[in-house]
Amino acid sequence: MAPIGIGFGGQRVMVDAVEITVETGRRFLLRWVAANALGLAVGMALFGVLDDTVGELGDTGDAIAHLVGLPLAATVFGLGQWLVLRRYAQGSAWGIVGAAIGLTLGYLGGFLLADGGADFVLGFALMGIGSGLAQWLVLRRRYTLSGWWVAASGAGFTIGAVIAVGIAIAGLADRLGNGTVAYVALVSFFGVVAGAAGGGLTGFVLIRAPLTNR
């Protein structure tokens, strides 16, 4: 075992591990955005399948689809984040829990308040805030600008969700048509756009955050 330096933006911190080459900020950003976009897309695809199959079996089926599908979607998303972030922050797996709680409460709240896309927007917004809060508790020990992490996470996923829902309302939903495949494709699209926006904004914050000695 040999000490190595890992960090963002060319900065390094010594840890006990086999010696490897430090990852550049650009490479991290690409991996982070991909993990967010793909993780959220896959998670939402799973939710879409449940929602359009089990969810059509009456009130009980609808409750099962949402109370199981939404936490499942957020767990897949959070796992994608953790697979990248775990190299830089121990304890970042708590972001999975924050995402699951945020997406579930936000989606259900949006559905009760307005529906019509508000469920996805509020769901992704609270998912970003929930995962961001959990991750910030870990990141603040090492990155001096990590206070921006929660704001960037909430704003990024909200902006992405608004853009995705707007595109859907503008005509994408009609072009995709009806049926399970169309619905899964639509919610997966939401995941890609929101994940890319949220991942891009939070990734930029992290690669710009200088390391501390804490």
mmCIF file of C-alpha atoms in Angstrom:
data_model
loop_
_atom_site.group_PDB
_atom_site.id
_atom_site.type_symbol
_atom_site.label_atom_id
_atom_site.label_comp_id
_atom_site.label_asym_id
_atom_site.label_seq_id
_atom_site.Cartn_x
_atom_site.Cartn_y
_atom_site.Cartn_z
ATOM 1 C CA MET A 1 0.000 0.000 0.000
ATOM 2 C CA ALA A 2 1.321 3.404 -0.926
ATOM 3 C CA PRO A 3 -0.087 6.869 -0.327
ATOM 4 C CA ILE A 4 -1.636 8.521 -3.351
ATOM 5 C CA GLY A 5 -3.077 11.916 -4.124
ATOM 6 C CA ILE A 6 -6.621 12.226 -5.317
ATOM 7 C CA GLY A 7 -8.686 15.341 -5.799
ATOM 8 C CA PHE A 8 -10.410 17.688 -8.192
ATOM 9 C CA GLY A 9 -9.080 20.378 -10.449
ATOM 10 C CA GLY A 10 -5.484 19.226 -10.043
ATOM 11 C CA GLN A 11 -5.512 19.391 -6.230
ATOM 12 C CA ARG A 12 -4.496 16.338 -4.229
ATOM 13 C CA VAL A 13 -5.039 14.739 -0.852
ATOM 14 C CA MET A 14 -2.925 11.851 0.434
ATOM 15 C CA VAL A 15 -4.685 8.592 1.222
ATOM 16 C CA ASP A 16 -3.502 5.034 1.845
ATOM 17 C CA ALA A 17 -4.075 3.032 -1.328
ATOM 18 C CA VAL A 18 -2.240 1.708 -4.352
ATOM 19 C CA GLU A 19 -0.654 4.456 -6.371
ATOM 20 C CA ILE A 20 -2.787 5.654 -9.279
ATOM 21 C CA THR A 21 -2.839 8.697 -11.511
ATOM 22 C CA VAL A 22 -4.950 11.591 -10.249
ATOM 23 C CA GLU A 23 -8.184 12.096 -12.160
ATOM 24 C CA THR A 24 -8.510 15.440 -13.905
ATOM 25 C CA GLY A 25 -11.420 17.721 -13.251
ATOM 26 C CA ARG A 26 -12.686 17.331 -16.801
ATOM 27 C CA ARG A 27 -12.671 13.565 -16.634
ATOM 28 C CA PHE A 28 -14.468 13.625 -13.310
ATOM 29 C CA LEU A 29 -17.101 15.995 -14.670
ATOM 30 C CA LEU A 30 -17.832 13.735 -17.644
ATOM 31 C CA ARG A 31 -18.143 10.682 -15.415
ATOM 32 C CA TRP A 32 -20.310 12.543 -12.923
ATOM 33 C CA VAL A 33 -22.713 13.899 -15.540
ATOM 34 C CA ALA A 34 -22.966 10.468 -17.182
ATOM 35 C CA ALA A 35 -23.654 8.791 -13.826
ATOM 36 C CA ASN A 36 -26.395 11.292 -13.002
ATOM 37 C CA ALA A 37 -28.050 11.185 -16.423
ATOM 38 C CA LEU A 38 -27.880 7.427 -16.948
ATOM 39 C CA GLY A 39 -28.696 6.590 -13.336
ATOM 40 C CA LEU A 40 -31.790 8.793 -13.318
ATOM 41 C CA ALA A 41 -32.874 7.599 -16.762
ATOM 42 C CA VAL A 42 -32.651 3.926 -15.772
ATOM 43 C CA GLY A 43 -34.339 4.594 -12.457
ATOM 44 C CA MET A 44 -37.204 6.460 -14.095
ATOM 45 C CA ALA A 45 -37.558 3.717 -16.700
ATOM 46 C CA LEU A 46 -38.118 1.196 -13.899
ATOM 47 C CA PHE A 47 -40.647 3.524 -12.315
ATOM 48 C CA GLY A 48 -42.361 3.987 -15.673
ATOM 49 C CA VAL A 49 -42.793 0.253 -16.159
ATOM 50 C CA LEU A 50 -44.347 -0.135 -12.698
ATOM 51 C CA ASP A 51 -46.513 2.952 -13.039
ATOM 52 C CA ASP A 52 -47.942 1.931 -16.418
ATOM 53 C CA THR A 53 -48.529 -1.715 -15.502
ATOM 54 C CA VAL A 54 -49.082 -2.275 -11.787
ATOM 55 C CA GLY A 55 -50.304 1.306 -11.463
ATOM 56 C CA GLU A 56 -53.224 0.563 -13.763
ATOM 57 C CA LEU A 57 -54.643 -2.094 -11.433
ATOM 58 C CA GLY A 58 -56.742 0.241 -9.334
ATOM 59 C CA ASP A 59 -55.961 2.402 -6.323
ATOM 60 C CA THR A 60 -53.934 -0.304 -4.586
ATOM 61 C CA GLY A 61 -51.834 -0.924 -7.670
ATOM 62 C CA ASP A 62 -51.284 2.800 -8.132
ATOM 63 C CA ALA A 63 -50.147 3.170 -4.520
ATOM 64 C CA ILE A 64 -47.771 0.227 -4.864
ATOM 65 C CA ALA A 65 -46.345 1.552 -8.130
ATOM 66 C CA HIS A 66 -45.555 4.933 -6.611
ATOM 67 C CA LEU A 67 -44.486 3.920 -3.114
ATOM 68 C CA VAL A 68 -42.188 1.238 -4.550
ATOM 69 C CA GLY A 69 -41.292 2.676 -7.936
ATOM 70 C CA LEU A 70 -40.257 6.160 -6.843
ATOM 71 C CA PRO A 71 -37.843 5.059 -4.083
ATOM 72 C CA LEU A 72 -36.516 2.410 -6.490
ATOM 73 C CA ALA A 73 -35.895 5.029 -9.173
ATOM 74 C CA ALA A 74 -34.111 7.318 -6.720
ATOM 75 C CA THR A 75 -32.055 4.431 -5.347
ATOM 76 C CA VAL A 76 -30.759 3.567 -8.816
ATOM 77 C CA PHE A 77 -29.989 7.243 -9.388
ATOM 78 C CA GLY A 78 -28.272 7.609 -6.012
ATOM 79 C CA LEU A 79 -26.258 4.470 -6.617
ATOM 80 C CA GLY A 80 -24.931 5.970 -9.845
ATOM 81 C CA GLN A 81 -23.859 9.084 -7.945
ATOM 82 C CA TRP A 82 -22.267 7.055 -5.172
ATOM 83 C CA LEU A 83 -20.220 4.916 -7.562
ATOM 84 C CA VAL A 84 -18.419 8.074 -8.683
ATOM 85 C CA LEU A 85 -18.439 10.106 -5.461
ATOM 86 C CA ARG A 86 -17.322 7.313 -3.108
ATOM 87 C CA ARG A 87 -13.713 7.748 -4.265
ATOM 88 C CA TYR A 88 -13.689 11.265 -2.903
ATOM 89 C CA ALA A 89 -15.982 11.272 0.121
ATOM 90 C CA GLN A 90 -16.590 8.471 2.600
ATOM 91 C CA GLY A 91 -20.198 8.326 3.728
ATOM 92 C CA SER A 92 -21.597 9.659 0.451
ATOM 93 C CA ALA A 93 -23.923 6.639 0.253
ATOM 94 C CA TRP A 94 -26.309 8.614 2.468
ATOM 95 C CA GLY A 95 -27.107 10.549 -0.678
ATOM 96 C CA ILE A 96 -29.080 7.497 -1.848
ATOM 97 C CA VAL A 97 -31.385 7.780 1.154
ATOM 98 C CA GLY A 98 -31.794 11.523 0.665
ATOM 99 C CA ALA A 99 -32.642 11.048 -3.008
ATOM 100 C CA ALA A 100 -35.202 8.324 -2.285
ATOM 101 C CA ILE A 101 -37.004 10.433 0.309
ATOM 102 C CA GLY A 102 -36.858 13.595 -1.777
ATOM 103 C CA LEU A 103 -38.131 12.083 -5.032
ATOM 104 C CA THR A 104 -40.982 10.235 -3.349
ATOM 105 C CA LEU A 105 -42.234 13.176 -1.281
ATOM 106 C CA GLY A 106 -41.709 15.684 -4.080
ATOM 107 C CA TYR A 107 -43.481 13.642 -6.735
ATOM 108 C CA LEU A 108 -46.463 12.853 -4.533
ATOM 109 C CA GLY A 109 -46.659 16.468 -3.379
ATOM 110 C CA GLY A 110 -46.517 17.756 -6.949
ATOM 111 C CA PHE A 111 -49.194 15.303 -8.021
ATOM 112 C CA LEU A 112 -51.515 16.411 -5.239
ATOM 113 C CA LEU A 113 -50.897 20.098 -5.897
ATOM 114 C CA ALA A 114 -51.120 20.317 -9.662
ATOM 115 C CA ASP A 115 -50.076 17.199 -11.623
ATOM 116 C CA GLY A 116 -49.534 18.033 -15.315
ATOM 117 C CA GLY A 117 -45.755 17.766 -14.984
ATOM 118 C CA ALA A 118 -45.533 19.480 -11.595
ATOM 119 C CA ASP A 119 -45.084 16.049 -10.021
ATOM 120 C CA PHE A 120 -41.881 15.414 -11.945
ATOM 121 C CA VAL A 121 -40.543 18.948 -11.444
ATOM 122 C CA LEU A 122 -41.122 18.977 -7.687
ATOM 123 C CA GLY A 123 -39.981 15.369 -7.385
ATOM 124 C CA PHE A 124 -36.652 16.030 -9.097
ATOM 125 C CA ALA A 125 -36.219 19.292 -7.173
ATOM 126 C CA LEU A 126 -36.582 17.623 -3.773
ATOM 127 C CA MET A 127 -34.521 14.671 -4.947
ATOM 128 C CA GLY A 128 -31.694 17.056 -5.777
ATOM 129 C CA ILE A 129 -32.031 18.856 -2.465
ATOM 130 C CA GLY A 130 -32.331 15.636 -0.452
ATOM 131 C CA SER A 131 -29.300 13.961 -2.002
ATOM 132 C CA GLY A 132 -27.403 17.244 -1.944
ATOM 133 C CA LEU A 133 -27.983 17.755 1.772
ATOM 134 C CA ALA A 134 -26.808 14.254 2.616
ATOM 135 C CA GLN A 135 -23.720 14.599 0.441
ATOM 136 C CA TRP A 136 -22.934 18.093 1.724
ATOM 137 C CA LEU A 137 -22.657 16.767 5.288
ATOM 138 C CA VAL A 138 -19.731 14.688 4.041
ATOM 139 C CA LEU A 139 -18.225 17.062 1.487
ATOM 140 C CA ARG A 140 -18.109 20.064 3.850
ATOM 141 C CA ARG A 141 -15.325 18.377 5.802
ATOM 142 C CA ARG A 142 -13.000 18.586 2.847
ATOM 143 C CA TYR A 143 -14.182 21.107 0.251
ATOM 144 C CA THR A 144 -14.373 24.758 1.217
ATOM 145 C CA LEU A 145 -17.014 25.690 -1.365
ATOM 146 C CA SER A 146 -19.251 22.698 -0.662
ATOM 147 C CA GLY A 147 -21.888 25.022 0.791
ATOM 148 C CA TRP A 148 -22.905 25.647 -2.816
ATOM 149 C CA TRP A 149 -23.483 21.929 -3.337
ATOM 150 C CA VAL A 150 -27.068 21.820 -2.039
ATOM 151 C CA ALA A 151 -28.087 24.925 -3.982
ATOM 152 C CA ALA A 152 -26.480 23.610 -7.163
ATOM 153 C CA SER A 153 -28.095 20.214 -6.745
ATOM 154 C CA GLY A 154 -31.573 21.588 -6.139
ATOM 155 C CA ALA A 155 -31.330 24.202 -8.885
ATOM 156 C CA GLY A 156 -29.742 21.901 -11.449
ATOM 157 C CA PHE A 157 -32.309 19.132 -11.199
ATOM 158 C CA THR A 158 -35.176 21.630 -11.063
ATOM 159 C CA ILE A 159 -33.980 23.422 -14.194
ATOM 160 C CA GLY A 160 -33.486 20.118 -15.991
ATOM 161 C CA ALA A 161 -36.952 18.925 -15.004
ATOM 162 C CA VAL A 162 -38.588 22.159 -16.182
ATOM 163 C CA ILE A 163 -36.806 21.899 -19.534
ATOM 164 C CA ALA A 164 -37.729 18.223 -19.966
ATOM 165 C CA VAL A 165 -41.389 18.727 -19.036
ATOM 166 C CA GLY A 166 -41.555 21.783 -21.288
ATOM 167 C CA ILE A 167 -40.261 19.777 -24.249
ATOM 168 C CA ALA A 168 -42.774 17.036 -23.484
ATOM 169 C CA ILE A 169 -45.676 19.501 -23.360
ATOM 170 C CA ALA A 170 -44.439 21.214 -26.525
ATOM 171 C CA GLY A 171 -44.945 18.051 -28.537
ATOM 172 C CA LEU A 172 -42.639 15.210 -27.524
ATOM 173 C CA ALA A 173 -45.340 13.401 -25.539
ATOM 174 C CA ASP A 174 -47.713 13.500 -28.517
ATOM 175 C CA ARG A 175 -45.017 12.258 -30.881
ATOM 176 C CA LEU A 176 -44.214 9.310 -28.643
ATOM 177 C CA GLY A 177 -47.864 8.310 -28.487
ATOM 178 C CA ASN A 178 -49.528 6.047 -25.953
ATOM 179 C CA GLY A 179 -48.614 2.746 -24.338
ATOM 180 C CA THR A 180 -46.065 1.469 -21.874
ATOM 181 C CA VAL A 181 -43.076 1.816 -24.203
ATOM 182 C CA ALA A 182 -43.956 5.430 -24.986
ATOM 183 C CA TYR A 183 -44.424 6.307 -21.316
ATOM 184 C CA VAL A 184 -41.175 4.626 -20.295
ATOM 185 C CA ALA A 185 -39.358 6.487 -23.084
ATOM 186 C CA LEU A 186 -40.851 9.785 -21.889
ATOM 187 C CA VAL A 187 -39.928 9.435 -18.217
ATOM 188 C CA SER A 188 -36.482 8.152 -19.218
ATOM 189 C CA PHE A 189 -36.063 11.316 -21.275
ATOM 190 C CA PHE A 190 -36.954 13.319 -18.168
ATOM 191 C CA GLY A 191 -34.231 11.431 -16.318
ATOM 192 C CA VAL A 192 -31.564 12.083 -18.951
ATOM 193 C CA VAL A 193 -32.243 15.831 -19.162
ATOM 194 C CA ALA A 194 -32.663 16.445 -15.433
ATOM 195 C CA GLY A 195 -29.710 14.220 -14.599
ATOM 196 C CA ALA A 196 -27.435 15.957 -17.083
ATOM 197 C CA ALA A 197 -28.421 19.408 -15.809
ATOM 198 C CA GLY A 198 -28.110 18.486 -12.135
ATOM 199 C CA GLY A 199 -24.887 16.584 -12.659
ATOM 200 C CA GLY A 200 -23.372 19.371 -14.722
ATOM 201 C CA LEU A 201 -24.059 22.071 -12.156
ATOM 202 C CA THR A 202 -22.978 20.076 -9.107
ATOM 203 C CA GLY A 203 -19.942 18.732 -10.917
ATOM 204 C CA PHE A 204 -18.822 22.246 -11.795
ATOM 205 C CA VAL A 205 -19.127 23.279 -8.137
ATOM 206 C CA LEU A 206 -17.061 20.340 -6.948
ATOM 207 C CA ILE A 207 -14.195 20.683 -9.401
ATOM 208 C CA ARG A 208 -13.966 24.353 -8.451
ATOM 209 C CA ALA A 209 -13.964 23.654 -4.701
ATOM 210 C CA PRO A 210 -10.475 23.792 -3.136
ATOM 211 C CA LEU A 211 -9.504 21.059 -0.699
ATOM 212 C CA THR A 212 -9.142 21.807 2.987
ATOM 213 C CA ASN A 213 -7.102 19.937 5.587
ATOM 214 C CA ARG A 214 -10.132 19.089 7.718
#
